[in-house]
Amino acid sequence: VWATIDDAERIRHASEAMQEELNDPSLKGVVTEVRLGDPGQVIADRAVELGADLIVIPSHGRTGFTRFLLGSVAERVVRLSHCPVLVTKLPPDK
């Protein structure tokens, strides 16, 4: 079904899903943005647009074959970024 949905609909759906997750009063003021494309490139490009001094990004810390299969957005951001990148380790999946 996703093949029949256009980019605008994908963006709308993702935005609504994020708003549902961020519906906690303690998260009031959090700004979200949905963009399409290669995540590492999009994040690095957006940092340039914002004039960011630092990018903070989480990582699962996968290694070996799993990382080869899944890639690493954090690693790509580090390679493409114009500014320092702080990579934080996420807790293990439950």
PDB file of N, CA and C in Angstrom:
ATOM      1  N   VAL A   1       0.812  -1.194   0.000  1.00  0.00           N
ATOM      2  CA  VAL A   1       0.000   0.000   0.000  1.00  0.00           C
ATOM      3  C   VAL A   1       0.863   1.270   0.000  1.00  0.00           C
ATOM      4  N   TRP A   2       2.083   1.207   0.589  1.00  0.00           N
ATOM      5  CA  TRP A   2       2.933   2.397   0.617  1.00  0.00           C
ATOM      6  C   TRP A   2       3.359   2.840  -0.777  1.00  0.00           C
ATOM      7  N   ALA A   3       3.434   1.909  -1.721  1.00  0.00           N
ATOM      8  CA  ALA A   3       3.855   2.265  -3.079  1.00  0.00           C
ATOM      9  C   ALA A   3       2.850   3.186  -3.752  1.00  0.00           C
ATOM     10  N   THR A   4       1.607   3.183  -3.296  1.00  0.00           N
ATOM     11  CA  THR A   4       0.581   4.021  -3.920  1.00  0.00           C
ATOM     12  C   THR A   4       0.400   5.358  -3.211  1.00  0.00           C
ATOM     13  N   ILE A   5       1.170   5.595  -2.154  1.00  0.00           N
ATOM     14  CA  ILE A   5       1.051   6.835  -1.397  1.00  0.00           C
ATOM     15  C   ILE A   5       2.159   7.783  -1.836  1.00  0.00           C
ATOM     16  N   ASP A   6       1.796   9.048  -2.086  1.00  0.00           N
ATOM     17  CA  ASP A   6       2.800  10.012  -2.540  1.00  0.00           C
ATOM     18  C   ASP A   6       3.588  10.578  -1.351  1.00  0.00           C
ATOM     19  N   ASP A   7       4.627  11.345  -1.662  1.00  0.00           N
ATOM     20  CA  ASP A   7       5.511  11.886  -0.632  1.00  0.00           C
ATOM     21  C   ASP A   7       4.770  12.779   0.358  1.00  0.00           C
ATOM     22  N   ALA A   8       3.855  13.591  -0.119  1.00  0.00           N
ATOM     23  CA  ALA A   8       3.118  14.491   0.774  1.00  0.00           C
ATOM     24  C   ALA A   8       2.320  13.683   1.799  1.00  0.00           C
ATOM     25  N   GLU A   9       1.738  12.583   1.369  1.00  0.00           N
ATOM     26  CA  GLU A   9       0.973  11.732   2.282  1.00  0.00           C
ATOM     27  C   GLU A   9       1.902  11.040   3.279  1.00  0.00           C
ATOM     28  N   ARG A  10       3.074  10.617   2.831  1.00  0.00           N
ATOM     29  CA  ARG A  10       4.054  10.009   3.737  1.00  0.00           C
ATOM     30  C   ARG A  10       4.475  11.011   4.820  1.00  0.00           C
ATOM     31  N   ILE A  11       4.725  12.238   4.401  1.00  0.00           N
ATOM     32  CA  ILE A  11       5.129  13.288   5.344  1.00  0.00           C
ATOM     33  C   ILE A  11       4.008  13.566   6.337  1.00  0.00           C
ATOM     34  N   ARG A  12       2.779  13.645   5.858  1.00  0.00           N
ATOM     35  CA  ARG A  12       1.633  13.898   6.740  1.00  0.00           C
ATOM     36  C   ARG A  12       1.500  12.778   7.765  1.00  0.00           C
ATOM     37  N   HIS A  13       1.588  11.534   7.290  1.00  0.00           N
ATOM     38  CA  HIS A  13       1.456  10.379   8.179  1.00  0.00           C
ATOM     39  C   HIS A  13       2.565  10.376   9.241  1.00  0.00           C
ATOM     40  N   ALA A  14       3.801  10.613   8.837  1.00  0.00           N
ATOM     41  CA  ALA A  14       4.923  10.626   9.782  1.00  0.00           C
ATOM     42  C   ALA A  14       4.772  11.764  10.792  1.00  0.00           C
ATOM     43  N   SER A  15       4.327  12.923  10.344  1.00  0.00           N
ATOM     44  CA  SER A  15       4.130  14.069  11.239  1.00  0.00           C
ATOM     45  C   SER A  15       3.069  13.767  12.290  1.00  0.00           C
ATOM     46  N   GLU A  16       1.971  13.161  11.856  1.00  0.00           N
ATOM     47  CA  GLU A  16       0.908  12.801  12.798  1.00  0.00           C
ATOM     48  C   GLU A  16       1.394  11.772  13.810  1.00  0.00           C
ATOM     49  N   ALA A  17       2.171  10.788  13.358  1.00  0.00           N
ATOM     50  CA  ALA A  17       2.692   9.764  14.266  1.00  0.00           C
ATOM     51  C   ALA A  17       3.623  10.395  15.299  1.00  0.00           C
ATOM     52  N   MET A  18       4.469  11.331  14.888  1.00  0.00           N
ATOM     53  CA  MET A  18       5.369  11.992  15.837  1.00  0.00           C
ATOM     54  C   MET A  18       4.581  12.813  16.849  1.00  0.00           C
ATOM     55  N   GLN A  19       3.559  13.521  16.386  1.00  0.00           N
ATOM     56  CA  GLN A  19       2.758  14.330  17.297  1.00  0.00           C
ATOM     57  C   GLN A  19       2.079  13.461  18.357  1.00  0.00           C
ATOM     58  N   GLU A  20       1.624  12.281  17.964  1.00  0.00           N
ATOM     59  CA  GLU A  20       1.021  11.359  18.930  1.00  0.00           C
ATOM     60  C   GLU A  20       2.049  10.945  19.987  1.00  0.00           C
ATOM     61  N   GLU A  21       3.271  10.664  19.566  1.00  0.00           N
ATOM     62  CA  GLU A  21       4.320  10.248  20.496  1.00  0.00           C
ATOM     63  C   GLU A  21       4.764  11.394  21.402  1.00  0.00           C
ATOM     64  N   LEU A  22       4.666  12.618  20.917  1.00  0.00           N
ATOM     65  CA  LEU A  22       5.132  13.789  21.667  1.00  0.00           C
ATOM     66  C   LEU A  22       3.985  14.518  22.352  1.00  0.00           C
ATOM     67  N   ASN A  23       2.902  13.817  22.629  1.00  0.00           N
ATOM     68  CA  ASN A  23       1.698  14.424  23.190  1.00  0.00           C
ATOM     69  C   ASN A  23       1.795  14.619  24.702  1.00  0.00           C
ATOM     70  N   ASP A  24       2.966  14.513  25.266  1.00  0.00           N
ATOM     71  CA  ASP A  24       3.185  14.674  26.697  1.00  0.00           C
ATOM     72  C   ASP A  24       3.406  16.160  27.000  1.00  0.00           C
ATOM     73  N   PRO A  25       2.718  16.700  28.012  1.00  0.00           N
ATOM     74  CA  PRO A  25       2.891  18.129  28.340  1.00  0.00           C
ATOM     75  C   PRO A  25       4.338  18.531  28.613  1.00  0.00           C
ATOM     76  N   SER A  26       5.150  17.608  29.099  1.00  0.00           N
ATOM     77  CA  SER A  26       6.551  17.937  29.386  1.00  0.00           C
ATOM     78  C   SER A  26       7.350  18.170  28.107  1.00  0.00           C
ATOM     79  N   LEU A  27       6.806  17.769  26.973  1.00  0.00           N
ATOM     80  CA  LEU A  27       7.490  17.950  25.693  1.00  0.00           C
ATOM     81  C   LEU A  27       6.952  19.140  24.905  1.00  0.00           C
ATOM     82  N   LYS A  28       6.186  19.983  25.575  1.00  0.00           N
ATOM     83  CA  LYS A  28       5.642  21.172  24.925  1.00  0.00           C
ATOM     84  C   LYS A  28       6.787  22.021  24.384  1.00  0.00           C
ATOM     85  N   GLY A  29       6.659  22.483  23.171  1.00  0.00           N
ATOM     86  CA  GLY A  29       7.690  23.308  22.556  1.00  0.00           C
ATOM     87  C   GLY A  29       8.656  22.538  21.682  1.00  0.00           C
ATOM     88  N   VAL A  30       8.570  21.212  21.693  1.00  0.00           N
ATOM     89  CA  VAL A  30       9.429  20.414  20.824  1.00  0.00           C
ATOM     90  C   VAL A  30       8.981  20.623  19.379  1.00  0.00           C
ATOM     91  N   VAL A  31       9.917  20.946  18.536  1.00  0.00           N
ATOM     92  CA  VAL A  31       9.620  21.190  17.127  1.00  0.00           C
ATOM     93  C   VAL A  31      10.029  19.952  16.328  1.00  0.00           C
ATOM     94  N   THR A  32       9.124  19.485  15.485  1.00  0.00           N
ATOM     95  CA  THR A  32       9.424  18.320  14.654  1.00  0.00           C
ATOM     96  C   THR A  32       9.431  18.727  13.188  1.00  0.00           C
ATOM     97  N   GLU A  33      10.122  17.940  12.410  1.00  0.00           N
ATOM     98  CA  GLU A  33      10.215  18.201  10.977  1.00  0.00           C
ATOM     99  C   GLU A  33      10.415  16.863  10.274  1.00  0.00           C
ATOM    100  N   VAL A  34       9.697  16.666   9.191  1.00  0.00           N
ATOM    101  CA  VAL A  34       9.835  15.431   8.420  1.00  0.00           C
ATOM    102  C   VAL A  34      10.402  15.785   7.059  1.00  0.00           C
ATOM    103  N   ARG A  35      11.477  15.092   6.700  1.00  0.00           N
ATOM    104  CA  ARG A  35      12.073  15.255   5.375  1.00  0.00           C
ATOM    105  C   ARG A  35      12.313  13.882   4.784  1.00  0.00           C
ATOM    106  N   LEU A  36      12.316  13.806   3.488  1.00  0.00           N
ATOM    107  CA  LEU A  36      12.546  12.549   2.787  1.00  0.00           C
ATOM    108  C   LEU A  36      13.944  12.538   2.204  1.00  0.00           C
ATOM    109  N   GLY A  37      14.526  11.356   2.101  1.00  0.00           N
ATOM    110  CA  GLY A  37      15.838  11.212   1.493  1.00  0.00           C
ATOM    111  C   GLY A  37      16.747  10.353   2.342  1.00  0.00           C
ATOM    112  N   ASP A  38      18.017  10.338   1.979  1.00  0.00           N
ATOM    113  CA  ASP A  38      19.011   9.597   2.743  1.00  0.00           C
ATOM    114  C   ASP A  38      19.162  10.270   4.106  1.00  0.00           C
ATOM    115  N   PRO A  39      18.870   9.559   5.195  1.00  0.00           N
ATOM    116  CA  PRO A  39      18.860  10.206   6.512  1.00  0.00           C
ATOM    117  C   PRO A  39      20.162  10.919   6.872  1.00  0.00           C
ATOM    118  N   GLY A  40      21.300  10.285   6.634  1.00  0.00           N
ATOM    119  CA  GLY A  40      22.573  10.919   6.974  1.00  0.00           C
ATOM    120  C   GLY A  40      22.792  12.214   6.214  1.00  0.00           C
ATOM    121  N   GLN A  41      22.502  12.196   4.930  1.00  0.00           N
ATOM    122  CA  GLN A  41      22.669  13.386   4.102  1.00  0.00           C
ATOM    123  C   GLN A  41      21.681  14.475   4.498  1.00  0.00           C
ATOM    124  N   VAL A  42      20.430  14.088   4.745  1.00  0.00           N
ATOM    125  CA  VAL A  42      19.401  15.061   5.122  1.00  0.00           C
ATOM    126  C   VAL A  42      19.764  15.738   6.437  1.00  0.00           C
ATOM    127  N   ILE A  43      20.230  14.961   7.416  1.00  0.00           N
ATOM    128  CA  ILE A  43      20.610  15.536   8.709  1.00  0.00           C
ATOM    129  C   ILE A  43      21.797  16.489   8.553  1.00  0.00           C
ATOM    130  N   ALA A  44      22.807  16.082   7.816  1.00  0.00           N
ATOM    131  CA  ALA A  44      23.977  16.941   7.605  1.00  0.00           C
ATOM    132  C   ALA A  44      23.590  18.221   6.866  1.00  0.00           C
ATOM    133  N   ASP A  45      22.752  18.104   5.841  1.00  0.00           N
ATOM    134  CA  ASP A  45      22.304  19.280   5.088  1.00  0.00           C
ATOM    135  C   ASP A  45      21.481  20.225   5.958  1.00  0.00           C
ATOM    136  N   ARG A  46      20.610  19.654   6.796  1.00  0.00           N
ATOM    137  CA  ARG A  46      19.768  20.494   7.660  1.00  0.00           C
ATOM    138  C   ARG A  46      20.625  21.231   8.689  1.00  0.00           C
ATOM    139  N   ALA A  47      21.662  20.586   9.179  1.00  0.00           N
ATOM    140  CA  ALA A  47      22.564  21.251  10.121  1.00  0.00           C
ATOM    141  C   ALA A  47      23.206  22.478   9.481  1.00  0.00           C
ATOM    142  N   VAL A  48      23.572  22.365   8.204  1.00  0.00           N
ATOM    143  CA  VAL A  48      24.134  23.519   7.485  1.00  0.00           C
ATOM    144  C   VAL A  48      23.083  24.618   7.385  1.00  0.00           C
ATOM    145  N   GLU A  49      21.858  24.251   7.001  1.00  0.00           N
ATOM    146  CA  GLU A  49      20.772  25.241   6.870  1.00  0.00           C
ATOM    147  C   GLU A  49      20.529  25.984   8.179  1.00  0.00           C
ATOM    148  N   LEU A  50      20.628  25.262   9.295  1.00  0.00           N
ATOM    149  CA  LEU A  50      20.382  25.859  10.606  1.00  0.00           C
ATOM    150  C   LEU A  50      21.592  26.592  11.173  1.00  0.00           C
ATOM    151  N   GLY A  51      22.749  26.406  10.562  1.00  0.00           N
ATOM    152  CA  GLY A  51      23.975  26.979  11.114  1.00  0.00           C
ATOM    153  C   GLY A  51      24.342  26.304  12.432  1.00  0.00           C
ATOM    154  N   ALA A  52      24.087  24.999  12.519  1.00  0.00           N
ATOM    155  CA  ALA A  52      24.319  24.257  13.762  1.00  0.00           C
ATOM    156  C   ALA A  52      25.796  24.230  14.125  1.00  0.00           C
ATOM    157  N   ASP A  53      26.056  24.312  15.422  1.00  0.00           N
ATOM    158  CA  ASP A  53      27.417  24.197  15.942  1.00  0.00           C
ATOM    159  C   ASP A  53      27.725  22.767  16.379  1.00  0.00           C
ATOM    160  N   LEU A  54      26.681  21.960  16.575  1.00  0.00           N
ATOM    161  CA  LEU A  54      26.837  20.598  17.055  1.00  0.00           C
ATOM    162  C   LEU A  54      25.606  19.783  16.657  1.00  0.00           C
ATOM    163  N   ILE A  55      25.842  18.544  16.251  1.00  0.00           N
ATOM    164  CA  ILE A  55      24.756  17.598  15.997  1.00  0.00           C
ATOM    165  C   ILE A  55      24.857  16.520  17.071  1.00  0.00           C
ATOM    166  N   VAL A  56      23.746  16.234  17.736  1.00  0.00           N
ATOM    167  CA  VAL A  56      23.687  15.147  18.712  1.00  0.00           C
ATOM    168  C   VAL A  56      22.781  14.079  18.114  1.00  0.00           C
ATOM    169  N   ILE A  57      23.298  12.851  18.007  1.00  0.00           N
ATOM    170  CA  ILE A  57      22.552  11.782  17.356  1.00  0.00           C
ATOM    171  C   ILE A  57      22.743  10.476  18.119  1.00  0.00           C
ATOM    172  N   PRO A  58      21.658   9.726  18.300  1.00  0.00           N
ATOM    173  CA  PRO A  58      21.791   8.439  18.984  1.00  0.00           C
ATOM    174  C   PRO A  58      22.250   7.346  18.032  1.00  0.00           C
ATOM    175  N   SER A  59      22.818   6.291  18.605  1.00  0.00           N
ATOM    176  CA  SER A  59      23.236   5.138  17.817  1.00  0.00           C
ATOM    177  C   SER A  59      22.973   3.878  18.623  1.00  0.00           C
ATOM    178  N   HIS A  60      22.594   2.820  17.934  1.00  0.00           N
ATOM    179  CA  HIS A  60      22.407   1.529  18.600  1.00  0.00           C
ATOM    180  C   HIS A  60      23.747   0.871  18.895  1.00  0.00           C
ATOM    181  N   GLY A  61      24.800   1.315  18.241  1.00  0.00           N
ATOM    182  CA  GLY A  61      26.120   0.745  18.475  1.00  0.00           C
ATOM    183  C   GLY A  61      26.288  -0.640  17.880  1.00  0.00           C
ATOM    184  N   ARG A  62      25.571  -0.914  16.816  1.00  0.00           N
ATOM    185  CA  ARG A  62      25.697  -2.226  16.175  1.00  0.00           C
ATOM    186  C   ARG A  62      27.073  -2.334  15.513  1.00  0.00           C
ATOM    187  N   THR A  63      27.547  -3.547  15.428  1.00  0.00           N
ATOM    188  CA  THR A  63      28.846  -3.774  14.789  1.00  0.00           C
ATOM    189  C   THR A  63      28.747  -4.943  13.827  1.00  0.00           C
ATOM    190  N   GLY A  64      29.792  -5.131  13.070  1.00  0.00           N
ATOM    191  CA  GLY A  64      29.912  -6.301  12.200  1.00  0.00           C
ATOM    192  C   GLY A  64      28.850  -6.392  11.125  1.00  0.00           C
ATOM    193  N   PHE A  65      28.351  -7.601  10.929  1.00  0.00           N
ATOM    194  CA  PHE A  65      27.433  -7.882   9.834  1.00  0.00           C
ATOM    195  C   PHE A  65      26.114  -7.119   9.974  1.00  0.00           C
ATOM    196  N   THR A  66      25.616  -6.975  11.214  1.00  0.00           N
ATOM    197  CA  THR A  66      24.369  -6.240  11.431  1.00  0.00           C
ATOM    198  C   THR A  66      24.509  -4.804  10.958  1.00  0.00           C
ATOM    199  N   ARG A  67      25.642  -4.182  11.273  1.00  0.00           N
ATOM    200  CA  ARG A  67      25.865  -2.801  10.840  1.00  0.00           C
ATOM    201  C   ARG A  67      26.009  -2.732   9.325  1.00  0.00           C
ATOM    202  N   PHE A  68      26.671  -3.745   8.752  1.00  0.00           N
ATOM    203  CA  PHE A  68      26.828  -3.792   7.303  1.00  0.00           C
ATOM    204  C   PHE A  68      25.461  -3.851   6.618  1.00  0.00           C
ATOM    205  N   LEU A  69      24.560  -4.664   7.144  1.00  0.00           N
ATOM    206  CA  LEU A  69      23.232  -4.806   6.550  1.00  0.00           C
ATOM    207  C   LEU A  69      22.365  -3.567   6.756  1.00  0.00           C
ATOM    208  N   LEU A  70      22.410  -3.017   7.960  1.00  0.00           N
ATOM    209  CA  LEU A  70      21.527  -1.907   8.300  1.00  0.00           C
ATOM    210  C   LEU A  70      22.144  -0.548   7.999  1.00  0.00           C
ATOM    211  N   GLY A  71      23.458  -0.490   7.859  1.00  0.00           N
ATOM    212  CA  GLY A  71      24.113   0.793   7.670  1.00  0.00           C
ATOM    213  C   GLY A  71      24.179   1.524   8.991  1.00  0.00           C
ATOM    214  N   SER A  72      24.702   2.706   8.992  1.00  0.00           N
ATOM    215  CA  SER A  72      24.783   3.497  10.208  1.00  0.00           C
ATOM    216  C   SER A  72      24.545   4.960   9.863  1.00  0.00           C
ATOM    217  N   VAL A  73      23.367   5.434  10.234  1.00  0.00           N
ATOM    218  CA  VAL A  73      23.047   6.847   9.988  1.00  0.00           C
ATOM    219  C   VAL A  73      24.033   7.722  10.743  1.00  0.00           C
ATOM    220  N   ALA A  74      24.306   7.362  12.002  1.00  0.00           N
ATOM    221  CA  ALA A  74      25.223   8.178  12.801  1.00  0.00           C
ATOM    222  C   ALA A  74      26.597   8.271  12.138  1.00  0.00           C
ATOM    223  N   GLU A  75      27.092   7.144  11.639  1.00  0.00           N
ATOM    224  CA  GLU A  75      28.402   7.160  10.982  1.00  0.00           C
ATOM    225  C   GLU A  75      28.377   8.053   9.741  1.00  0.00           C
ATOM    226  N   ARG A  76      27.314   7.981   8.977  1.00  0.00           N
ATOM    227  CA  ARG A  76      27.201   8.807   7.772  1.00  0.00           C
ATOM    228  C   ARG A  76      27.149  10.289   8.134  1.00  0.00           C
ATOM    229  N   VAL A  77      26.407  10.621   9.199  1.00  0.00           N
ATOM    230  CA  VAL A  77      26.341  12.023   9.643  1.00  0.00           C
ATOM    231  C   VAL A  77      27.729  12.503  10.046  1.00  0.00           C
ATOM    232  N   VAL A  78      28.468  11.673  10.774  1.00  0.00           N
ATOM    233  CA  VAL A  78      29.830  12.047  11.183  1.00  0.00           C
ATOM    234  C   VAL A  78      30.682  12.350   9.958  1.00  0.00           C
ATOM    235  N   ARG A  79      30.582  11.502   8.937  1.00  0.00           N
ATOM    236  CA  ARG A  79      31.409  11.698   7.732  1.00  0.00           C
ATOM    237  C   ARG A  79      30.991  12.919   6.923  1.00  0.00           C
ATOM    238  N   LEU A  80      29.696  13.232   6.888  1.00  0.00           N
ATOM    239  CA  LEU A  80      29.200  14.307   6.014  1.00  0.00           C
ATOM    240  C   LEU A  80      29.079  15.666   6.703  1.00  0.00           C
ATOM    241  N   SER A  81      29.101  15.685   8.001  1.00  0.00           N
ATOM    242  CA  SER A  81      28.802  16.904   8.742  1.00  0.00           C
ATOM    243  C   SER A  81      29.909  17.948   8.636  1.00  0.00           C
ATOM    244  N   HIS A  82      29.486  19.209   8.648  1.00  0.00           N
ATOM    245  CA  HIS A  82      30.417  20.339   8.644  1.00  0.00           C
ATOM    246  C   HIS A  82      30.824  20.743  10.058  1.00  0.00           C
ATOM    247  N   CYS A  83      30.114  20.185  11.062  1.00  0.00           N
ATOM    248  CA  CYS A  83      30.369  20.562  12.450  1.00  0.00           C
ATOM    249  C   CYS A  83      30.562  19.294  13.293  1.00  0.00           C
ATOM    250  N   PRO A  84      30.977  19.447  14.544  1.00  0.00           N
ATOM    251  CA  PRO A  84      31.153  18.272  15.401  1.00  0.00           C
ATOM    252  C   PRO A  84      29.841  17.503  15.578  1.00  0.00           C
ATOM    253  N   VAL A  85      29.981  16.187  15.758  1.00  0.00           N
ATOM    254  CA  VAL A  85      28.828  15.304  15.969  1.00  0.00           C
ATOM    255  C   VAL A  85      29.068  14.529  17.252  1.00  0.00           C
ATOM    256  N   LEU A  86      28.115  14.598  18.190  1.00  0.00           N
ATOM    257  CA  LEU A  86      28.166  13.826  19.423  1.00  0.00           C
ATOM    258  C   LEU A  86      27.241  12.632  19.254  1.00  0.00           C
ATOM    259  N   VAL A  87      27.817  11.429  19.248  1.00  0.00           N
ATOM    260  CA  VAL A  87      27.047  10.211  19.082  1.00  0.00           C
ATOM    261  C   VAL A  87      26.836   9.594  20.456  1.00  0.00           C
ATOM    262  N   THR A  88      25.563   9.425  20.832  1.00  0.00           N
ATOM    263  CA  THR A  88      25.227   8.811  22.123  1.00  0.00           C
ATOM    264  C   THR A  88      24.738   7.397  21.890  1.00  0.00           C
ATOM    265  N   LYS A  89      25.048   6.516  22.816  1.00  0.00           N
ATOM    266  CA  LYS A  89      24.640   5.136  22.683  1.00  0.00           C
ATOM    267  C   LYS A  89      23.246   4.925  23.280  1.00  0.00           C
ATOM    268  N   LEU A  90      22.350   4.317  22.498  1.00  0.00           N
ATOM    269  CA  LEU A  90      21.018   3.980  22.984  1.00  0.00           C
ATOM    270  C   LEU A  90      21.092   2.736  23.853  1.00  0.00           C
ATOM    271  N   PRO A  91      20.170   2.617  24.818  1.00  0.00           N
ATOM    272  CA  PRO A  91      20.136   1.374  25.579  1.00  0.00           C
ATOM    273  C   PRO A  91      19.742   0.217  24.673  1.00  0.00           C
ATOM    274  N   PRO A  92      20.093  -1.015  25.036  1.00  0.00           N
ATOM    275  CA  PRO A  92      19.752  -2.167  24.191  1.00  0.00           C
ATOM    276  C   PRO A  92      18.229  -2.278  24.000  1.00  0.00           C
ATOM    277  N   ASP A  93      17.843  -2.816  22.843  1.00  0.00           N
ATOM    278  CA  ASP A  93      16.422  -3.061  22.570  1.00  0.00           C
ATOM    279  C   ASP A  93      15.891  -4.053  23.579  1.00  0.00           C
ATOM    280  N   LYS A  94      14.647  -3.842  23.947  1.00  0.00           N
ATOM    281  CA  LYS A  94      14.037  -4.749  24.930  1.00  0.00           C
ATOM    282  C   LYS A  94      13.135  -5.731  24.238  1.00  0.00           C
TER     283      LYS A  94
END
